[in-house]
mmCIF file of C-alpha atoms and ligand atoms in Angstrom:
data_model
loop_
_atom_site.group_PDB
_atom_site.id
_atom_site.type_symbol
_atom_site.label_atom_id
_atom_site.label_comp_id
_atom_site.label_asym_id
_atom_site.label_seq_id
_atom_site.Cartn_x
_atom_site.Cartn_y
_atom_site.Cartn_z
ATOM 1 C CA MET E 137 2.288 10.330 -19.576
ATOM 2 C CA ASN E 138 3.359 8.015 -16.788
ATOM 3 C CA ALA E 139 5.468 9.605 -13.429
ATOM 4 C CA ILE E 140 7.408 6.664 -13.191
ATOM 5 C CA VAL E 141 9.249 4.151 -15.393
ATOM 6 C CA VAL E 142 11.061 1.424 -13.920
ATOM 7 C CA ASN E 143 12.757 -1.057 -16.093
ATOM 8 C CA GLU E 144 14.288 -4.641 -14.264
ATOM 9 C CA LEU E 145 15.862 -2.816 -10.967
ATOM 10 C CA THR E 146 18.258 -5.063 -8.948
ATOM 11 C CA LYS E 147 19.785 -4.574 -6.121
ATOM 12 C CA LYS E 148 22.173 -6.597 -4.548
ATOM 13 C CA PHE E 149 23.962 -6.138 -1.125
ATOM 14 C CA GLY E 150 27.229 -8.856 -0.989
ATOM 15 C CA ASP E 151 24.565 -12.237 -1.938
ATOM 16 C CA LEU E 152 21.434 -10.760 -0.893
ATOM 17 C CA ILE E 153 19.416 -9.911 -4.074
ATOM 18 C CA ALA E 154 17.028 -7.215 -2.047
ATOM 19 C CA VAL E 155 15.614 -6.018 -5.139
ATOM 20 C CA ASP E 156 14.983 -8.845 -7.950
ATOM 21 C CA ASN E 157 14.611 -7.296 -11.585
ATOM 22 C CA VAL E 158 11.273 -5.221 -10.764
ATOM 23 C CA SER E 159 9.569 -3.494 -13.424
ATOM 24 C CA PHE E 160 6.073 -1.242 -13.049
ATOM 25 C CA SER E 161 5.194 2.224 -14.176
ATOM 26 C CA VAL E 162 2.917 4.573 -12.142
ATOM 27 C CA LYS E 163 0.541 7.315 -14.288
ATOM 28 C CA GLU E 164 0.964 10.693 -13.476
ATOM 29 C CA GLY E 165 -1.379 11.503 -10.750
ATOM 30 C CA GLU E 166 -1.543 8.023 -9.746
ATOM 31 C CA LEU E 167 -1.819 7.080 -6.079
ATOM 32 C CA PHE E 168 0.379 3.632 -6.281
ATOM 33 C CA GLY E 169 1.621 1.455 -3.066
ATOM 34 C CA LEU E 170 4.406 -1.430 -2.418
ATOM 35 C CA LEU E 171 2.913 -3.459 0.198
ATOM 36 C CA GLY E 172 4.983 -6.400 1.511
ATOM 37 C CA PRO E 173 6.368 -7.669 4.458
ATOM 38 C CA ASN E 174 9.552 -6.713 6.809
ATOM 39 C CA GLY E 175 12.626 -6.844 4.579
ATOM 40 C CA ALA E 176 10.426 -7.674 1.125
ATOM 41 C CA GLY E 177 12.543 -4.306 -0.636
ATOM 42 C CA LYS E 178 10.524 -1.829 -0.669
ATOM 43 C CA THR E 179 12.903 0.786 0.798
ATOM 44 C CA THR E 180 15.158 -0.161 -1.285
ATOM 45 C CA ILE E 181 13.166 0.709 -4.447
ATOM 46 C CA ILE E 182 12.362 3.693 -3.037
ATOM 47 C CA ASN E 183 15.757 4.826 -2.053
ATOM 48 C CA MET E 184 17.119 3.884 -5.863
ATOM 49 C CA LEU E 185 14.239 5.573 -7.384
ATOM 50 C CA THR E 186 15.238 8.679 -4.993
ATOM 51 C CA THR E 187 18.749 8.681 -6.005
ATOM 52 C CA LEU E 188 19.863 7.881 -2.358
ATOM 53 C CA LEU E 189 21.105 4.523 -3.130
ATOM 54 C CA VAL E 190 22.749 3.233 -7.161
ATOM 55 C CA PRO E 191 21.108 0.292 -8.493
ATOM 56 C CA THR E 192 23.363 -3.170 -9.086
ATOM 57 C CA SER E 193 21.710 -2.947 -12.371
ATOM 58 C CA GLY E 194 18.588 -1.570 -14.334
ATOM 59 C CA SER E 195 16.848 1.670 -14.620
ATOM 60 C CA ALA E 196 14.259 4.067 -13.911
ATOM 61 C CA LEU E 197 13.062 7.480 -14.917
ATOM 62 C CA ILE E 198 11.175 9.878 -12.399
ATOM 63 C CA ALA E 199 8.787 12.638 -14.197
ATOM 64 C CA GLY E 200 11.325 11.749 -17.136
ATOM 65 C CA PHE E 201 14.503 12.034 -15.672
ATOM 66 C CA ASP E 202 16.771 8.815 -15.427
ATOM 67 C CA ILE E 203 18.100 8.176 -11.693
ATOM 68 C CA ARG E 204 21.604 7.224 -12.785
ATOM 69 C CA ASN E 205 22.148 10.234 -15.335
ATOM 70 C CA ASP E 206 20.068 12.999 -14.192
ATOM 71 C CA PRO E 207 19.650 12.367 -10.362
ATOM 72 C CA ASP E 208 20.064 16.374 -10.245
ATOM 73 C CA ASN E 209 16.774 16.601 -12.188
ATOM 74 C CA VAL E 210 14.884 13.582 -10.267
ATOM 75 C CA ARG E 211 15.440 14.849 -6.899
ATOM 76 C CA SER E 212 13.960 18.209 -7.242
ATOM 77 C CA ASN E 213 11.139 17.086 -9.024
ATOM 78 C CA ILE E 214 10.310 14.819 -6.135
ATOM 79 C CA GLY E 215 9.270 15.033 -2.497
ATOM 80 C CA ILE E 216 10.445 12.266 0.103
ATOM 81 C CA ILE E 217 9.148 11.336 3.341
ATOM 82 C CA PHE E 218 11.280 8.530 4.973
ATOM 83 C CA GLN E 219 10.787 5.533 6.710
ATOM 84 C CA ASP E 220 12.605 6.567 9.709
ATOM 85 C CA PRO E 221 11.966 9.904 11.120
ATOM 86 C CA SER E 222 13.868 12.777 9.576
ATOM 87 C CA LEU E 223 12.867 15.822 11.808
ATOM 88 C CA ASP E 224 15.148 18.001 13.623
ATOM 89 C CA ILE E 225 13.144 18.100 16.910
ATOM 90 C CA GLY E 226 15.476 20.587 18.279
ATOM 91 C CA LEU E 227 13.887 23.221 16.299
ATOM 92 C CA THR E 228 9.983 24.475 15.787
ATOM 93 C CA GLY E 229 7.888 22.887 13.278
ATOM 94 C CA ARG E 230 8.470 26.093 10.771
ATOM 95 C CA GLU E 231 11.800 26.547 10.880
ATOM 96 C CA ASN E 232 12.476 23.002 9.911
ATOM 97 C CA LEU E 233 9.944 23.798 6.807
ATOM 98 C CA GLU E 234 12.532 26.887 6.740
ATOM 99 C CA PHE E 235 15.759 24.842 6.577
ATOM 100 C CA HIS E 236 14.107 22.335 3.690
ATOM 101 C CA ALA E 237 12.860 25.430 1.734
ATOM 102 C CA MET E 238 16.061 27.026 2.021
ATOM 103 C CA MET E 239 17.922 23.689 0.958
ATOM 104 C CA TYR E 240 15.751 24.357 -2.097
ATOM 105 C CA ASN E 241 16.819 27.607 -3.258
ATOM 106 C CA ILE E 242 12.998 29.130 -2.350
ATOM 107 C CA GLY E 243 13.478 32.856 -2.022
ATOM 108 C CA ALA E 244 12.230 34.761 1.431
ATOM 109 C CA GLU E 245 9.149 35.800 0.166
ATOM 110 C CA GLU E 246 8.016 32.569 -1.891
ATOM 111 C CA ARG E 247 9.106 30.528 1.379
ATOM 112 C CA ARG E 248 6.782 32.623 3.638
ATOM 113 C CA THR E 249 3.710 31.715 1.538
ATOM 114 C CA ARG E 250 4.633 28.028 0.770
ATOM 115 C CA ILE E 251 5.253 27.180 4.236
ATOM 116 C CA ALA E 252 1.720 28.576 5.390
ATOM 117 C CA GLU E 253 -0.012 26.425 2.319
ATOM 118 C CA VAL E 254 1.700 23.537 3.571
ATOM 119 C CA LEU E 255 1.222 24.031 6.920
ATOM 120 C CA SER E 256 -2.245 24.395 6.227
ATOM 121 C CA VAL E 257 -2.863 21.280 3.911
ATOM 122 C CA VAL E 258 -1.659 19.148 7.267
ATOM 123 C CA HIS E 259 -3.419 21.425 9.967
ATOM 124 C CA LEU E 260 -0.328 22.290 12.113
ATOM 125 C CA GLU E 261 -0.890 26.236 11.514
ATOM 126 C CA ASN E 262 -1.579 26.090 15.350
ATOM 127 C CA LYS E 263 1.654 24.202 16.599
ATOM 128 C CA ALA E 264 4.141 26.097 13.925
ATOM 129 C CA ASP E 265 6.280 27.621 16.453
ATOM 130 C CA THR E 266 6.070 25.015 19.039
ATOM 131 C CA LEU E 267 9.700 22.759 19.400
ATOM 132 C CA VAL E 268 9.111 19.256 17.504
ATOM 133 C CA GLU E 269 10.539 17.808 20.235
ATOM 134 C CA TYR E 270 6.874 18.259 21.869
ATOM 135 C CA TYR E 271 4.997 16.940 19.177
ATOM 136 C CA SER E 272 2.906 13.634 18.885
ATOM 137 C CA GLY E 273 4.127 11.119 16.739
ATOM 138 C CA GLY E 274 0.881 11.847 14.374
ATOM 139 C CA MET E 275 2.719 15.721 14.339
ATOM 140 C CA LYS E 276 5.725 14.959 13.446
ATOM 141 C CA ARG E 277 4.518 12.644 10.462
ATOM 142 C CA ARG E 278 2.230 15.292 8.862
ATOM 143 C CA LEU E 279 4.941 17.677 9.284
ATOM 144 C CA GLU E 280 6.988 15.209 7.589
ATOM 145 C CA ILE E 281 4.093 15.349 5.039
ATOM 146 C CA ALA E 282 4.524 18.987 4.490
ATOM 147 C CA ARG E 283 8.371 19.644 4.663
ATOM 148 C CA GLY E 284 7.943 16.676 1.512
ATOM 149 C CA LEU E 285 5.810 19.258 -0.403
ATOM 150 C CA ILE E 286 7.222 22.415 0.476
ATOM 151 C CA HIS E 287 8.832 22.122 -2.975
ATOM 152 C CA TYR E 288 6.045 21.335 -5.185
ATOM 153 C CA PRO E 289 7.201 17.836 -6.141
ATOM 154 C CA ARG E 290 5.474 16.071 -8.995
ATOM 155 C CA VAL E 291 6.544 13.045 -7.861
ATOM 156 C CA LEU E 292 6.094 12.240 -3.660
ATOM 157 C CA PHE E 293 7.379 9.442 -2.096
ATOM 158 C CA LEU E 294 6.221 7.881 1.284
ATOM 159 C CA ASP E 295 7.735 4.983 2.918
ATOM 160 C CA GLU E 296 5.287 3.586 5.612
ATOM 161 C CA PRO E 297 3.743 7.093 6.277
ATOM 162 C CA THR E 298 1.742 5.781 9.167
ATOM 163 C CA LEU E 299 4.122 3.007 10.769
ATOM 164 C CA GLY E 300 3.522 3.129 14.598
ATOM 165 C CA LEU E 301 0.963 5.460 14.311
ATOM 166 C CA ASP E 302 -2.399 4.645 16.052
ATOM 167 C CA ALA E 303 -5.621 3.916 13.865
ATOM 168 C CA GLN E 304 -7.439 7.313 14.739
ATOM 169 C CA THR E 305 -3.975 9.247 13.389
ATOM 170 C CA ARG E 306 -3.593 6.491 10.448
ATOM 171 C CA ARG E 307 -6.779 7.813 9.336
ATOM 172 C CA SER E 308 -6.046 11.378 9.281
ATOM 173 C CA ILE E 309 -2.995 10.851 7.453
ATOM 174 C CA TRP E 310 -4.529 8.575 4.618
ATOM 175 C CA ASP E 311 -6.950 11.628 4.427
ATOM 176 C CA TYR E 312 -4.137 13.750 4.011
ATOM 177 C CA ILE E 313 -2.575 11.808 1.692
ATOM 178 C CA ARG E 314 -5.791 11.417 -0.693
ATOM 179 C CA ASN E 315 -6.299 14.824 -0.793
ATOM 180 C CA LEU E 316 -3.029 16.172 -1.787
ATOM 181 C CA ASN E 317 -2.960 13.794 -4.240
ATOM 182 C CA ARG E 318 -6.329 15.089 -5.521
ATOM 183 C CA GLU E 319 -5.985 18.438 -5.187
ATOM 184 C CA TYR E 320 -2.586 18.969 -6.062
ATOM 185 C CA LYS E 321 -2.698 16.680 -8.436
ATOM 186 C CA THR E 322 0.571 15.291 -7.134
ATOM 187 C CA THR E 323 1.556 11.251 -8.085
ATOM 188 C CA VAL E 324 2.165 9.451 -5.214
ATOM 189 C CA ILE E 325 4.176 5.987 -4.265
ATOM 190 C CA LEU E 326 4.082 4.866 -0.796
ATOM 191 C CA THR E 327 5.128 1.767 0.948
ATOM 192 C CA THR E 328 3.453 -0.213 3.611
ATOM 193 C CA HIS E 329 3.099 -3.215 5.190
ATOM 194 C CA TYR E 330 -0.561 -2.225 6.326
ATOM 195 C CA MET E 331 -2.853 -4.204 4.148
ATOM 196 C CA GLU E 332 -5.900 -2.122 4.855
ATOM 197 C CA GLU E 333 -3.485 1.075 4.187
ATOM 198 C CA ALA E 334 -3.565 -0.063 0.602
ATOM 199 C CA ASP E 335 -6.988 -1.250 0.033
ATOM 200 C CA TYR E 336 -7.702 2.385 1.295
ATOM 201 C CA LEU E 337 -5.538 4.480 -0.487
ATOM 202 C CA CYS E 338 -4.421 3.033 -3.396
ATOM 203 C CA GLU E 339 -5.371 3.395 -7.003
ATOM 204 C CA ARG E 340 -2.880 0.287 -7.828
ATOM 205 C CA ILE E 341 -0.745 -2.061 -5.652
ATOM 206 C CA ALA E 342 2.327 -3.765 -6.716
ATOM 207 C CA ILE E 343 2.643 -6.861 -3.558
ATOM 208 C CA ILE E 344 6.457 -7.301 -3.321
ATOM 209 C CA ASP E 345 7.585 -10.693 -1.805
ATOM 210 C CA ASN E 346 11.317 -11.491 -1.506
ATOM 211 C CA GLY E 347 12.362 -8.608 -3.573
ATOM 212 C CA LYS E 348 10.374 -9.406 -6.602
ATOM 213 C CA ILE E 349 7.053 -8.350 -7.756
ATOM 214 C CA ILE E 350 4.147 -11.052 -7.398
ATOM 215 C CA ALA E 351 1.015 -8.995 -8.155
ATOM 216 C CA LEU E 352 0.579 -5.659 -9.639
ATOM 217 C CA ASP E 353 -3.434 -4.748 -9.923
ATOM 218 C CA THR E 354 -6.096 -2.317 -8.913
ATOM 219 C CA PRO E 355 -7.062 -4.071 -4.753
ATOM 220 C CA GLN E 356 -10.491 -4.923 -6.228
ATOM 221 C CA ARG E 357 -9.019 -6.848 -9.448
ATOM 222 C CA LEU E 358 -6.606 -8.570 -7.130
ATOM 223 C CA LYS E 359 -9.240 -9.600 -4.762
ATOM 224 C CA ASP E 360 -11.644 -10.772 -7.623
ATOM 225 C CA GLU E 361 -8.489 -12.761 -9.043
ATOM 226 C CA TYR E 362 -7.045 -14.499 -6.314
ATOM 227 C CA LYS E 363 -10.109 -15.435 -4.236
ATOM 228 C CA SER E 364 -13.779 -15.817 -4.327
ATOM 229 C CA ASP E 365 -16.751 -14.810 -1.706
ATOM 230 C CA SER E 366 -17.112 -17.088 1.222
ATOM 231 C CA VAL E 367 -20.705 -17.535 1.833
ATOM 232 C CA SER E 368 -21.725 -19.894 4.771
ATOM 233 C CA LEU E 369 -25.408 -21.350 5.345
ATOM 234 C CA THR E 370 -27.354 -22.744 8.105
ATOM 235 C CA ILE E 371 -29.750 -24.857 7.146
ATOM 236 C CA GLU E 372 -32.336 -27.109 8.633
ATOM 237 C CA GLY E 373 -32.599 -30.952 7.318
ATOM 238 C CA PRO E 374 -30.259 -32.500 4.797
ATOM 239 C CA SER E 375 -27.785 -31.008 2.696
ATOM 240 C CA ASP E 376 -28.083 -33.294 -0.017
ATOM 241 C CA PRO E 377 -30.358 -31.626 -2.433
ATOM 242 C CA LEU E 378 -29.216 -28.330 -1.905
ATOM 243 C CA LEU E 379 -25.968 -29.511 -2.707
ATOM 244 C CA SER E 380 -27.159 -31.214 -5.926
ATOM 245 C CA GLY E 381 -29.448 -28.320 -6.646
ATOM 246 C CA LEU E 382 -26.370 -25.855 -6.973
ATOM 247 C CA LYS E 383 -24.254 -28.311 -9.140
ATOM 248 C CA GLY E 384 -23.152 -27.099 -12.435
ATOM 249 C CA LYS E 385 -23.692 -23.788 -11.401
ATOM 250 C CA GLU E 386 -21.098 -21.468 -13.209
ATOM 251 C CA TRP E 387 -20.962 -19.238 -10.299
ATOM 252 C CA VAL E 388 -19.833 -22.136 -7.547
ATOM 253 C CA ARG E 389 -16.187 -22.733 -7.095
ATOM 254 C CA GLU E 390 -16.355 -24.711 -4.158
ATOM 255 C CA ILE E 391 -18.823 -26.734 -1.768
ATOM 256 C CA ALA E 392 -18.492 -28.205 1.580
ATOM 257 C CA ALA E 393 -21.117 -29.811 3.923
ATOM 258 C CA ASP E 394 -20.936 -30.504 7.177
ATOM 259 C CA ASN E 395 -24.165 -30.757 9.855
ATOM 260 C CA GLY E 396 -26.356 -28.489 8.673
ATOM 261 C CA ASN E 397 -23.647 -26.185 7.526
ATOM 262 C CA VAL E 398 -22.604 -24.827 4.053
ATOM 263 C CA LEU E 399 -19.815 -23.149 2.947
ATOM 264 C CA LEU E 400 -19.493 -21.624 -0.450
ATOM 265 C CA LYS E 401 -17.034 -20.239 -2.387
ATOM 266 C CA VAL E 402 -18.886 -18.402 -4.787
ATOM 267 C CA ILE E 403 -17.969 -15.616 -7.808
ATOM 268 C CA ASN E 404 -20.183 -12.195 -6.817
ATOM 269 C CA GLY E 405 -21.745 -12.943 -3.202
ATOM 270 C CA GLU E 406 -24.166 -11.016 -3.169
ATOM 271 C CA ASP E 407 -25.656 -11.198 -6.219
ATOM 272 C CA ASN E 408 -25.946 -14.750 -6.064
ATOM 273 C CA ILE E 409 -27.134 -15.006 -2.171
ATOM 274 C CA PRO E 410 -30.785 -14.636 -4.255
ATOM 275 C CA HIS E 411 -30.074 -17.581 -6.414
ATOM 276 C CA LEU E 412 -29.178 -19.396 -3.903
ATOM 277 C CA PHE E 413 -31.721 -18.871 -1.574
ATOM 278 C CA GLN E 414 -34.193 -19.611 -4.771
ATOM 279 C CA ILE E 415 -32.415 -23.093 -5.271
ATOM 280 C CA ALA E 416 -33.029 -24.091 -1.424
ATOM 281 C CA HIS E 417 -36.683 -22.874 -1.698
ATOM 282 C CA ALA E 418 -36.969 -25.181 -4.884
ATOM 283 C CA THR E 419 -35.459 -28.159 -3.286
ATOM 284 C CA GLY E 420 -36.836 -28.083 -0.219
ATOM 285 C CA VAL E 421 -34.457 -27.011 1.866
ATOM 286 C CA VAL E 422 -34.832 -24.472 4.471
ATOM 287 C CA ILE E 423 -31.927 -21.548 5.122
ATOM 288 C CA SER E 424 -32.063 -20.134 8.413
ATOM 289 C CA SER E 425 -28.752 -17.937 8.398
ATOM 290 C CA VAL E 426 -26.276 -16.609 5.779
ATOM 291 C CA SER E 427 -23.118 -14.938 5.927
ATOM 292 C CA LEU E 428 -21.177 -13.351 3.278
ATOM 293 C CA HIS E 429 -17.353 -12.680 3.596
ATOM 294 C CA LYS E 430 -15.951 -10.607 1.062
ATOM 295 C CA PRO E 431 -12.210 -11.155 0.361
ATOM 296 C CA SER E 432 -9.461 -8.820 2.101
ATOM 297 C CA LEU E 433 -5.999 -8.077 0.476
ATOM 298 C CA GLU E 434 -5.110 -9.938 3.633
ATOM 299 C CA ASP E 435 -6.425 -13.087 1.916
ATOM 300 C CA VAL E 436 -4.648 -12.693 -1.657
ATOM 301 C CA PHE E 437 -1.490 -12.465 0.300
ATOM 302 C CA ILE E 438 -1.593 -15.348 2.082
ATOM 303 C CA HIS E 439 -3.208 -17.303 -1.643
ATOM 304 C CA LEU E 440 -0.029 -15.783 -2.876
ATOM 305 C CA THR E 441 2.711 -16.465 -0.687
ATOM 306 C CA GLY E 442 1.342 -19.203 1.908
ATOM 307 C CA ALA E 443 1.845 -16.502 4.815
ATOM 308 C CA SER E 444 0.259 -13.889 6.420
ATOM 309 C CA ILE E 445 1.990 -10.178 6.173
ATOM 310 C CA ARG E 446 2.096 -9.909 9.841
ATOM 311 C CA GLU E 447 4.678 -12.622 10.143
ATOM 312 C CA GLU E 448 7.853 -10.539 11.182
ATOM 313 C CA ASP E 449 10.194 -13.620 11.325
ATOM 314 C CA GLY E 450 11.620 -14.332 7.766
ATOM 315 C CA SER E 451 12.648 -17.853 8.206
ATOM 316 C CA LYS E 452 9.059 -18.432 9.946
ATOM 317 C CA ARG E 453 7.611 -17.068 6.868
ATOM 318 C CA ALA E 454 10.312 -18.950 4.786
ATOM 319 C CA GLY E 455 8.724 -22.660 6.353
ATOM 320 C CA MET E 456 5.634 -21.448 6.058
ATOM 321 C CA ARG E 457 5.910 -20.703 2.294
ATOM 322 C CA GLU E 458 7.424 -24.281 1.712
ATOM 323 C CA LYS E 459 4.510 -25.673 3.689
ATOM 324 C CA HIS E 460 2.383 -24.200 1.119
ATOM 325 C CA ARG E 461 3.825 -24.794 -1.776
ATOM 326 C CA ARG E 462 4.036 -28.659 -0.588
ATOM 327 C CA ARG E 463 0.282 -28.422 -0.132
ATOM 328 C CA MET E 464 -0.220 -26.737 -3.571
ATOM 329 C CA MET E 465 1.675 -29.678 -4.957
ATOM 330 C CA ARG E 466 -0.240 -32.456 -3.274
HETATM 331 N N1 ATP A 588 22.393 -1.439 3.216
HETATM 332 C C1 ATP A 588 22.017 -2.595 3.197
HETATM 333 N N2 ATP A 588 22.654 -3.518 3.299
HETATM 334 C C2 ATP A 588 22.789 -4.943 3.443
HETATM 335 N N3 ATP A 588 21.675 -5.443 3.346
HETATM 336 C C3 ATP A 588 20.708 -4.620 3.294
HETATM 337 C C4 ATP A 588 21.114 -2.681 3.412
HETATM 338 N N4 ATP A 588 19.533 -2.288 2.979
HETATM 339 C C5 ATP A 588 18.708 -3.401 3.242
HETATM 340 N N5 ATP A 588 19.020 -4.557 3.369
HETATM 341 C C6 ATP A 588 18.325 -5.777 3.102
HETATM 342 O O1 ATP A 588 17.762 -6.004 1.960
HETATM 343 C C7 ATP A 588 16.317 -6.399 2.289
HETATM 344 C C8 ATP A 588 15.312 -5.711 2.110
HETATM 345 O O2 ATP A 588 15.502 -4.265 2.913
HETATM 346 P P1 ATP A 588 14.441 -2.845 2.831
HETATM 347 O O3 ATP A 588 14.835 -2.357 3.834
HETATM 348 O O4 ATP A 588 14.305 -2.556 1.807
HETATM 349 O O5 ATP A 588 13.324 -4.214 2.970
HETATM 350 P P2 ATP A 588 11.884 -3.567 3.455
HETATM 351 O O6 ATP A 588 10.176 -4.233 2.259
HETATM 352 O O7 ATP A 588 11.802 -1.921 2.998
HETATM 353 O O8 ATP A 588 11.202 -3.476 4.351
HETATM 354 P P3 ATP A 588 9.998 -2.977 5.783
HETATM 355 O O9 ATP A 588 8.872 -3.178 6.145
HETATM 356 O O10 ATP A 588 10.694 -3.950 7.323
HETATM 357 O O11 ATP A 588 10.683 -1.282 6.332
HETATM 358 C C9 ATP A 588 16.450 -6.649 3.539
HETATM 359 O O12 ATP A 588 16.974 -8.377 3.943
HETATM 360 C C10 ATP A 588 17.662 -6.168 4.369
HETATM 361 O O13 ATP A 588 18.178 -6.483 5.259
HETATM 362 MG MG1 MG A 589 11.527 -0.399 5.149
#
């Protein structure tokens, strides 16, 4: 059963097509990521799926309910953590949770139990009665996650859950997200522009650029499909015997040699390095050092779009893409 089914969803703001005919589905219990640079359309997708924004065209089902025809049922089955903080800093953590639980018509006794439970999920029991104004950034984010869980949603939407947090806090938030996905079987869909976040957390990732999904798969398969491993060797003496020994090997994708350095693109680097040594040995070449670089999602993104995801400036990205397109056409 799918928790989310998105069918040809489009959102236009005037002439701008922010989300362009996007289709995907998320299985129940899955941890799914939308990865893309600033302005890719991630928040716009989330806003449509959570019924905050009406699509220009297309449709979606959340927990089996249609976002257009059945928004109330959609809302009661989802939790949302917005990209922009939305806590009341003049209230304590507990009061924020109380208020939210009341909006979901959860009775007083049930509220007490659930608040205690969600506070313990994010380890904020000790801060429950402190004003949110005095929380750190990471604590605020954890409180928002707790708040998103208060009505036991079947599907949790997290828009940039760790934006602007330091590496250590980010990692602890990742652990909370992973735990609640595993222990509570909550389906999680998150957006991020952090490659390592998508790579670490998500079972499958849709890479979004300019409102379109340009790739969708597991992080590992995306890496396997779009990039091979890089192996660089330093050798003693001429490289020609090694190069001829490697010719025609199906696991070698590319070879470049320069002054005692040989750079190879290979499939399954760690499995084939021993073969590489055997061939070197057989051809009388001595390898004095070897290094293996496994592709990252960043490499995949650059491969697909011709630009790094960290480029904040859209016009620069467009320029990079054009350069990349010309390079590919050559
Ligand atoms: N209400 C709106 N009116 C007009 N344009 C909008 C509106 N909301 C978003 N956009 C535009 O739609 C595009 C997608 O924006 P969106 O916020 O969905 O991107 P995003 O992928 O979430 O980016 P970020 O990583 O910066 O959060 C952007 O060009 C943005 O300027
Ligand atoms: Mg956004």
